[in-house]
Amino acid sequence: MSDCKFEILSPAGSFDTLVCAVNNGADAVYIGGQSFSARKNAVNFSNEEILSAVRYAHLHNAKVYVTLNTLVADSELKEAYDFTAFCYRAGVDALIIQDLGILHMVRSYFPDFEIHASTQMTVHNAAGARLAKEMGFKRVVLSRELSFEEIKKISRSVDIELEVFVHGALCMSYSGQCLMSSFLGARSGNRGACAQPCRLPYTLLDKSGKDVSGRDKYLLSLKDLCLVDEIDTLRECKVTSLKIEGRMKSSDYVSIVTSIYNKYRNGGKVSGEDLSILKNIFSRSGFTKGYLNADTGRHMLNYNQNNDKVYSNISESVKSLADELKSITPPKIPFTAKACVSMAKPMELTVCAMGKTVNVTGSIPAQEAVSVPLTEERIISQLAKTGATEFELGDAAITLDEGVSLPVKEINELRRSALSMLTDAVCLPERLGVNGQFQPCIGSAGFDGKVSFNAEVMTLEQAHAAAMAGFDKVLVPYSLYEKHKAELDGLPALAAVILPPIVRDMNPVDDDILPCEVYASNISQINYASGHTVTADFRINTFNSYAVKLLKEQGVHSVCLSPELNLRQIHLLTSSLPAELIVYGRIPLMTVQNCVVKSAHGRCSCTDDVYYLRDRKGVKFPVFTHKGSCTNTIYNSTPVYMADRLSELPREGICAYRFIFTTETPDHIESIIFNYKNSLKYDGDFTRGHYYRGV
Ligand SMILES: [Zn+2]
């Protein structure tokens, strides 16, 4: 039945948890270092602990992946390089990364270091997986929103390892596309500091302001995922790795969940008892199978539940099961030893385990015994004193001259040094070595032309208004262009198409209708550069100079920088490409597969219309529903406004100012460009975004 062996990949926030995961059947464990880890709050590993983690895991046939999956600013790249170098030398098996600059750095300096594309890269289709492979990734961690059919299609079309979340928390937004926590509280999910505003209650209002959800509900709080009874289906999808979420979770949780997934790793019927243990150790009002059956709706949400209640009491029996699992210790690793003690020569010792052999020679020559000579038994008994190590003595062959003596201390030291070298031999993979010292990226966009005013719009009416108001370019979503190509091509401003951030394999973009200029909203779309003028849009999360350099190498023509950068970071970024800065508009905070209107109404009523989510403070966030896909984009409550501060933005290499129009009327669009041409202050609510704070 099981021709493919799954990897069970467990989370660990501490060394103790890692040990529990390995002892309960994890084939690999992912951990974070002290910086650059997408779980800033988790008890992350110090460098010393990473060394111990690799040692422990490798001695017990498990792998260690380190998450370096946050966006990294230019000022932090050297530290990221140093940390990568440390992990590389420590024998970490792979790095899980998000940032394109980190990708560039790892490929340049650590060409044989295995890399996995974090779910933060929003790889969700075959084109994305193919590009990830071309860019050097060994594995992609797929977006959690995919169905079984889609996963299967990706695995059939691209020869790359696929890692799929099977258990634990789900995010409401596509990972890598969530700026909610970042813009609401300056705690960026992309920087490992998500404050989880999706777990708070909201009210859904329609266009007229009418409450359509009925009191505050947890409209964005998904239940936890559990796929333990879908192992057979996942095998059909040719998934490589089953990922358990939860680096913030306790060792109790990790032990129980790992051990249950290990128990069912070959499939089979899951007992009711095991399911209730999983629910008891942690769940949010039961589990969901997520998007795997392509079936969204309220049933996936922890809709009516206050999230404080989910940390319910763990039952005594589950607690004692956890204690039992945590006390499991792996068997010691047997090693064979060959020792040779000859007169007037230092002792020689050869030890072997797990396919590795180590030879050591002592420093003191054996002497003629004055009283009691050394015996074979004595040597064996000293070699067997492996104490707290992972080893135990198996077969031993001793060659010993008669009547010699050697201090016991010498035998002990030889044993210790041999076992330490054996551990290194077992634990440290052979690697090419680091390819040079880190150099900061010096890019030059070579652009000093006029700054273009680019207006992103959502409707035809806005497109006309923007073109008439004097914008140089009008950026329209693909769905609008598809319907009104001729009219948009005839505008007095150039029309460029913003490709959808999410393009499911069953619903592809019609490339034939695209205009010359396109904006790539996902890494899978930078390949359009072979036939189009491509701007890597802000959704690609370009955060540093090396990320821009990588995009340039991929043929991209310009880049809209991440709206999470502050002014200082932008000044430090030496862009190899002409760069666009968002200077006006509501930033999209969430890209949501699970339509909030459908969840509230019980059925989809998407009409390409706008709704609002109102939070507990009365702040209203526009929700655009996308007819056809029944998905949403949730925007910030207020626009970024910089008309009176344009002089503070960097000039060098900046080719365009980007305006994002969402709910604006044609008159409003006209007044906004007037304000920007005249550096006027704004008389409504606005935000400076991250320009003066950053994340
Ligand atoms: Zn819908």
PDB file of N, CA and C in Angstrom, residues 445-503:
ATOM      1  N   ALA A 445      19.313  51.631 -10.858  1.00  0.00           N
ATOM      2  CA  ALA A 445      18.178  51.467 -11.755  1.00  0.00           C
ATOM      3  C   ALA A 445      18.428  52.177 -13.068  1.00  0.00           C
ATOM      4  N   GLY A 446      19.355  53.115 -13.064  1.00  0.00           N
ATOM      5  CA  GLY A 446      19.625  53.872 -14.275  1.00  0.00           C
ATOM      6  C   GLY A 446      18.392  54.614 -14.761  1.00  0.00           C
ATOM      7  N   PHE A 447      17.575  55.040 -13.812  1.00  0.00           N
ATOM      8  CA  PHE A 447      16.360  55.751 -14.206  1.00  0.00           C
ATOM      9  C   PHE A 447      16.356  57.144 -13.599  1.00  0.00           C
ATOM     10  N   ASP A 448      16.277  58.158 -14.452  1.00  0.00           N
ATOM     11  CA  ASP A 448      16.134  59.502 -13.895  1.00  0.00           C
ATOM     12  C   ASP A 448      15.135  60.312 -14.715  1.00  0.00           C
ATOM     13  N   GLY A 449      14.181  59.600 -15.280  1.00  0.00           N
ATOM     14  CA  GLY A 449      13.156  60.287 -16.091  1.00  0.00           C
ATOM     15  C   GLY A 449      12.058  60.875 -15.222  1.00  0.00           C
ATOM     16  N   LYS A 450      10.997  61.239 -15.850  1.00  0.00           N
ATOM     17  CA  LYS A 450       9.840  61.817 -15.163  1.00  0.00           C
ATOM     18  C   LYS A 450       9.132  60.723 -14.370  1.00  0.00           C
ATOM     19  N   VAL A 451       8.679  61.083 -13.187  1.00  0.00           N
ATOM     20  CA  VAL A 451       7.933  60.118 -12.383  1.00  0.00           C
ATOM     21  C   VAL A 451       6.518  60.000 -12.938  1.00  0.00           C
ATOM     22  N   SER A 452       6.141  58.780 -13.254  1.00  0.00           N
ATOM     23  CA  SER A 452       4.828  58.531 -13.841  1.00  0.00           C
ATOM     24  C   SER A 452       3.771  58.431 -12.739  1.00  0.00           C
ATOM     25  N   PHE A 453       2.590  58.927 -12.993  1.00  0.00           N
ATOM     26  CA  PHE A 453       1.472  58.781 -12.049  1.00  0.00           C
ATOM     27  C   PHE A 453       0.597  57.623 -12.538  1.00  0.00           C
ATOM     28  N   ASN A 454       0.570  56.567 -11.753  1.00  0.00           N
ATOM     29  CA  ASN A 454      -0.164  55.369 -12.156  1.00  0.00           C
ATOM     30  C   ASN A 454      -1.373  55.139 -11.248  1.00  0.00           C
ATOM     31  N   ALA A 455      -2.525  54.989 -11.850  1.00  0.00           N
ATOM     32  CA  ALA A 455      -3.749  54.801 -11.068  1.00  0.00           C
ATOM     33  C   ALA A 455      -4.268  53.379 -11.204  1.00  0.00           C
ATOM     34  N   GLU A 456      -4.327  52.682 -10.094  1.00  0.00           N
ATOM     35  CA  GLU A 456      -4.994  51.376 -10.092  1.00  0.00           C
ATOM     36  C   GLU A 456      -6.474  51.619  -9.821  1.00  0.00           C
ATOM     37  N   VAL A 457      -7.325  51.051 -10.662  1.00  0.00           N
ATOM     38  CA  VAL A 457      -8.773  51.255 -10.486  1.00  0.00           C
ATOM     39  C   VAL A 457      -9.478  49.912 -10.408  1.00  0.00           C
ATOM     40  N   MET A 458     -10.749  49.960 -10.007  1.00  0.00           N
ATOM     41  CA  MET A 458     -11.515  48.717  -9.927  1.00  0.00           C
ATOM     42  C   MET A 458     -12.661  48.680 -10.924  1.00  0.00           C
ATOM     43  N   THR A 459     -13.100  49.855 -11.392  1.00  0.00           N
ATOM     44  CA  THR A 459     -14.258  49.888 -12.297  1.00  0.00           C
ATOM     45  C   THR A 459     -13.915  50.653 -13.572  1.00  0.00           C
ATOM     46  N   LEU A 460     -14.760  50.463 -14.574  1.00  0.00           N
ATOM     47  CA  LEU A 460     -14.619  51.149 -15.853  1.00  0.00           C
ATOM     48  C   LEU A 460     -14.767  52.655 -15.653  1.00  0.00           C
ATOM     49  N   GLU A 461     -15.715  53.022 -14.823  1.00  0.00           N
ATOM     50  CA  GLU A 461     -15.971  54.430 -14.544  1.00  0.00           C
ATOM     51  C   GLU A 461     -14.714  55.090 -13.943  1.00  0.00           C
ATOM     52  N   GLN A 462     -14.095  54.395 -13.001  1.00  0.00           N
ATOM     53  CA  GLN A 462     -12.865  54.920 -12.398  1.00  0.00           C
ATOM     54  C   GLN A 462     -11.744  54.987 -13.429  1.00  0.00           C
ATOM     55  N   ALA A 463     -11.698  54.017 -14.326  1.00  0.00           N
ATOM     56  CA  ALA A 463     -10.650  54.005 -15.356  1.00  0.00           C
ATOM     57  C   ALA A 463     -10.768  55.244 -16.227  1.00  0.00           C
ATOM     58  N   HIS A 464     -11.980  55.562 -16.643  1.00  0.00           N
ATOM     59  CA  HIS A 464     -12.196  56.771 -17.451  1.00  0.00           C
ATOM     60  C   HIS A 464     -11.808  58.010 -16.657  1.00  0.00           C
ATOM     61  N   ALA A 465     -12.267  58.056 -15.405  1.00  0.00           N
ATOM     62  CA  ALA A 465     -11.994  59.239 -14.572  1.00  0.00           C
ATOM     63  C   ALA A 465     -10.491  59.440 -14.403  1.00  0.00           C
ATOM     64  N   ALA A 466      -9.760  58.349 -14.160  1.00  0.00           N
ATOM     65  CA  ALA A 466      -8.311  58.452 -13.946  1.00  0.00           C
ATOM     66  C   ALA A 466      -7.608  58.918 -15.213  1.00  0.00           C
ATOM     67  N   ALA A 467      -8.021  58.367 -16.356  1.00  0.00           N
ATOM     68  CA  ALA A 467      -7.397  58.758 -17.626  1.00  0.00           C
ATOM     69  C   ALA A 467      -7.676  60.233 -17.916  1.00  0.00           C
ATOM     70  N   MET A 468      -8.896  60.666 -17.665  1.00  0.00           N
ATOM     71  CA  MET A 468      -9.275  62.061 -17.924  1.00  0.00           C
ATOM     72  C   MET A 468      -8.573  63.008 -16.952  1.00  0.00           C
ATOM     73  N   ALA A 469      -8.334  62.522 -15.736  1.00  0.00           N
ATOM     74  CA  ALA A 469      -7.748  63.386 -14.709  1.00  0.00           C
ATOM     75  C   ALA A 469      -6.252  63.604 -14.917  1.00  0.00           C
ATOM     76  N   GLY A 470      -5.668  62.893 -15.865  1.00  0.00           N
ATOM     77  CA  GLY A 470      -4.264  63.147 -16.181  1.00  0.00           C
ATOM     78  C   GLY A 470      -3.290  62.094 -15.697  1.00  0.00           C
ATOM     79  N   PHE A 471      -3.771  60.947 -15.230  1.00  0.00           N
ATOM     80  CA  PHE A 471      -2.836  59.867 -14.873  1.00  0.00           C
ATOM     81  C   PHE A 471      -2.142  59.356 -16.136  1.00  0.00           C
ATOM     82  N   ASP A 472      -0.882  58.995 -15.984  1.00  0.00           N
ATOM     83  CA  ASP A 472      -0.125  58.504 -17.134  1.00  0.00           C
ATOM     84  C   ASP A 472      -0.508  57.077 -17.504  1.00  0.00           C
ATOM     85  N   LYS A 473      -0.759  56.287 -16.463  1.00  0.00           N
ATOM     86  CA  LYS A 473      -1.140  54.895 -16.711  1.00  0.00           C
ATOM     87  C   LYS A 473      -2.357  54.561 -15.877  1.00  0.00           C
ATOM     88  N   VAL A 474      -3.186  53.705 -16.426  1.00  0.00           N
ATOM     89  CA  VAL A 474      -4.318  53.197 -15.667  1.00  0.00           C
ATOM     90  C   VAL A 474      -4.115  51.692 -15.526  1.00  0.00           C
ATOM     91  N   LEU A 475      -4.054  51.234 -14.293  1.00  0.00           N
ATOM     92  CA  LEU A 475      -3.812  49.818 -14.029  1.00  0.00           C
ATOM     93  C   LEU A 475      -5.147  49.175 -13.676  1.00  0.00           C
ATOM     94  N   VAL A 476      -5.529  48.209 -14.493  1.00  0.00           N
ATOM     95  CA  VAL A 476      -6.845  47.609 -14.263  1.00  0.00           C
ATOM     96  C   VAL A 476      -6.710  46.137 -13.919  1.00  0.00           C
ATOM     97  N   PRO A 477      -7.601  45.649 -13.073  1.00  0.00           N
ATOM     98  CA  PRO A 477      -7.543  44.219 -12.779  1.00  0.00           C
ATOM     99  C   PRO A 477      -7.878  43.411 -14.031  1.00  0.00           C
ATOM    100  N   TYR A 478      -7.287  42.245 -14.095  1.00  0.00           N
ATOM    101  CA  TYR A 478      -7.502  41.372 -15.250  1.00  0.00           C
ATOM    102  C   TYR A 478      -8.985  41.151 -15.531  1.00  0.00           C
ATOM    103  N   SER A 479      -9.779  40.970 -14.475  1.00  0.00           N
ATOM    104  CA  SER A 479     -11.202  40.667 -14.674  1.00  0.00           C
ATOM    105  C   SER A 479     -11.922  41.815 -15.385  1.00  0.00           C
ATOM    106  N   LEU A 480     -11.511  43.045 -15.117  1.00  0.00           N
ATOM    107  CA  LEU A 480     -12.134  44.196 -15.772  1.00  0.00           C
ATOM    108  C   LEU A 480     -11.671  44.294 -17.224  1.00  0.00           C
ATOM    109  N   TYR A 481     -10.378  44.055 -17.406  1.00  0.00           N
ATOM    110  CA  TYR A 481      -9.803  44.152 -18.760  1.00  0.00           C
ATOM    111  C   TYR A 481     -10.401  43.098 -19.689  1.00  0.00           C
ATOM    112  N   GLU A 482     -10.582  41.922 -19.139  1.00  0.00           N
ATOM    113  CA  GLU A 482     -11.151  40.810 -19.903  1.00  0.00           C
ATOM    114  C   GLU A 482     -12.505  41.206 -20.506  1.00  0.00           C
ATOM    115  N   LYS A 483     -13.286  41.946 -19.719  1.00  0.00           N
ATOM    116  CA  LYS A 483     -14.630  42.318 -20.179  1.00  0.00           C
ATOM    117  C   LYS A 483     -14.625  43.543 -21.089  1.00  0.00           C
ATOM    118  N   HIS A 484     -13.672  44.447 -20.867  1.00  0.00           N
ATOM    119  CA  HIS A 484     -13.746  45.747 -21.556  1.00  0.00           C
ATOM    120  C   HIS A 484     -12.440  46.109 -22.234  1.00  0.00           C
ATOM    121  N   LYS A 485     -11.824  45.121 -22.824  1.00  0.00           N
ATOM    122  CA  LYS A 485     -10.492  45.334 -23.419  1.00  0.00           C
ATOM    123  C   LYS A 485     -10.475  46.504 -24.412  1.00  0.00           C
ATOM    124  N   ALA A 486     -11.393  46.487 -25.353  1.00  0.00           N
ATOM    125  CA  ALA A 486     -11.367  47.492 -26.419  1.00  0.00           C
ATOM    126  C   ALA A 486     -11.505  48.895 -25.835  1.00  0.00           C
ATOM    127  N   GLU A 487     -12.443  49.022 -24.920  1.00  0.00           N
ATOM    128  CA  GLU A 487     -12.688  50.335 -24.338  1.00  0.00           C
ATOM    129  C   GLU A 487     -11.476  50.817 -23.533  1.00  0.00           C
ATOM    130  N   LEU A 488     -10.874  49.902 -22.778  1.00  0.00           N
ATOM    131  CA  LEU A 488      -9.724  50.283 -21.946  1.00  0.00           C
ATOM    132  C   LEU A 488      -8.494  50.594 -22.805  1.00  0.00           C
ATOM    133  N   ASP A 489      -8.334  49.846 -23.898  1.00  0.00           N
ATOM    134  CA  ASP A 489      -7.211  50.115 -24.795  1.00  0.00           C
ATOM    135  C   ASP A 489      -7.361  51.479 -25.462  1.00  0.00           C
ATOM    136  N   GLY A 490      -8.612  51.952 -25.560  1.00  0.00           N
ATOM    137  CA  GLY A 490      -8.859  53.239 -26.204  1.00  0.00           C
ATOM    138  C   GLY A 490      -8.767  54.435 -25.268  1.00  0.00           C
ATOM    139  N   LEU A 491      -8.443  54.205 -24.004  1.00  0.00           N
ATOM    140  CA  LEU A 491      -8.346  55.318 -23.047  1.00  0.00           C
ATOM    141  C   LEU A 491      -7.219  56.269 -23.450  1.00  0.00           C
ATOM    142  N   PRO A 492      -7.319  57.548 -23.069  1.00  0.00           N
ATOM    143  CA  PRO A 492      -6.223  58.473 -23.350  1.00  0.00           C
ATOM    144  C   PRO A 492      -4.965  58.226 -22.507  1.00  0.00           C
ATOM    145  N   ALA A 493      -5.001  57.265 -21.601  1.00  0.00           N
ATOM    146  CA  ALA A 493      -3.803  56.872 -20.849  1.00  0.00           C
ATOM    147  C   ALA A 493      -3.524  55.402 -21.156  1.00  0.00           C
ATOM    148  N   LEU A 494      -2.267  55.009 -20.965  1.00  0.00           N
ATOM    149  CA  LEU A 494      -1.908  53.618 -21.229  1.00  0.00           C
ATOM    150  C   LEU A 494      -2.590  52.693 -20.213  1.00  0.00           C
ATOM    151  N   ALA A 495      -3.202  51.637 -20.715  1.00  0.00           N
ATOM    152  CA  ALA A 495      -3.817  50.676 -19.803  1.00  0.00           C
ATOM    153  C   ALA A 495      -2.887  49.482 -19.609  1.00  0.00           C
ATOM    154  N   ALA A 496      -2.575  49.180 -18.349  1.00  0.00           N
ATOM    155  CA  ALA A 496      -1.797  47.987 -18.019  1.00  0.00           C
ATOM    156  C   ALA A 496      -2.697  47.081 -17.187  1.00  0.00           C
ATOM    157  N   VAL A 497      -2.427  45.792 -17.256  1.00  0.00           N
ATOM    158  CA  VAL A 497      -3.269  44.833 -16.529  1.00  0.00           C
ATOM    159  C   VAL A 497      -2.560  44.342 -15.270  1.00  0.00           C
ATOM    160  N   ILE A 498      -3.267  44.382 -14.162  1.00  0.00           N
ATOM    161  CA  ILE A 498      -2.761  43.770 -12.935  1.00  0.00           C
ATOM    162  C   ILE A 498      -3.251  42.324 -12.923  1.00  0.00           C
ATOM    163  N   LEU A 499      -2.316  41.406 -13.023  1.00  0.00           N
ATOM    164  CA  LEU A 499      -2.704  39.988 -13.023  1.00  0.00           C
ATOM    165  C   LEU A 499      -3.258  39.625 -11.651  1.00  0.00           C
ATOM    166  N   PRO A 500      -4.201  38.687 -11.605  1.00  0.00           N
ATOM    167  CA  PRO A 500      -4.805  38.347 -10.312  1.00  0.00           C
ATOM    168  C   PRO A 500      -3.765  37.755  -9.361  1.00  0.00           C
ATOM    169  N   PRO A 501      -3.832  38.095  -8.077  1.00  0.00           N
ATOM    170  CA  PRO A 501      -2.867  37.523  -7.129  1.00  0.00           C
ATOM    171  C   PRO A 501      -3.016  36.014  -7.003  1.00  0.00           C
ATOM    172  N   ILE A 502      -4.212  35.549  -7.242  1.00  0.00           N
ATOM    173  CA  ILE A 502      -4.462  34.107  -7.162  1.00  0.00           C
ATOM    174  C   ILE A 502      -5.019  33.646  -8.507  1.00  0.00           C
ATOM    175  N   VAL A 503      -4.313  32.706  -9.142  1.00  0.00           N
ATOM    176  CA  VAL A 503      -4.800  32.134 -10.403  1.00  0.00           C
ATOM    177  C   VAL A 503      -4.832  30.628 -10.236  1.00  0.00           C
TER     178      VAL A 503
END
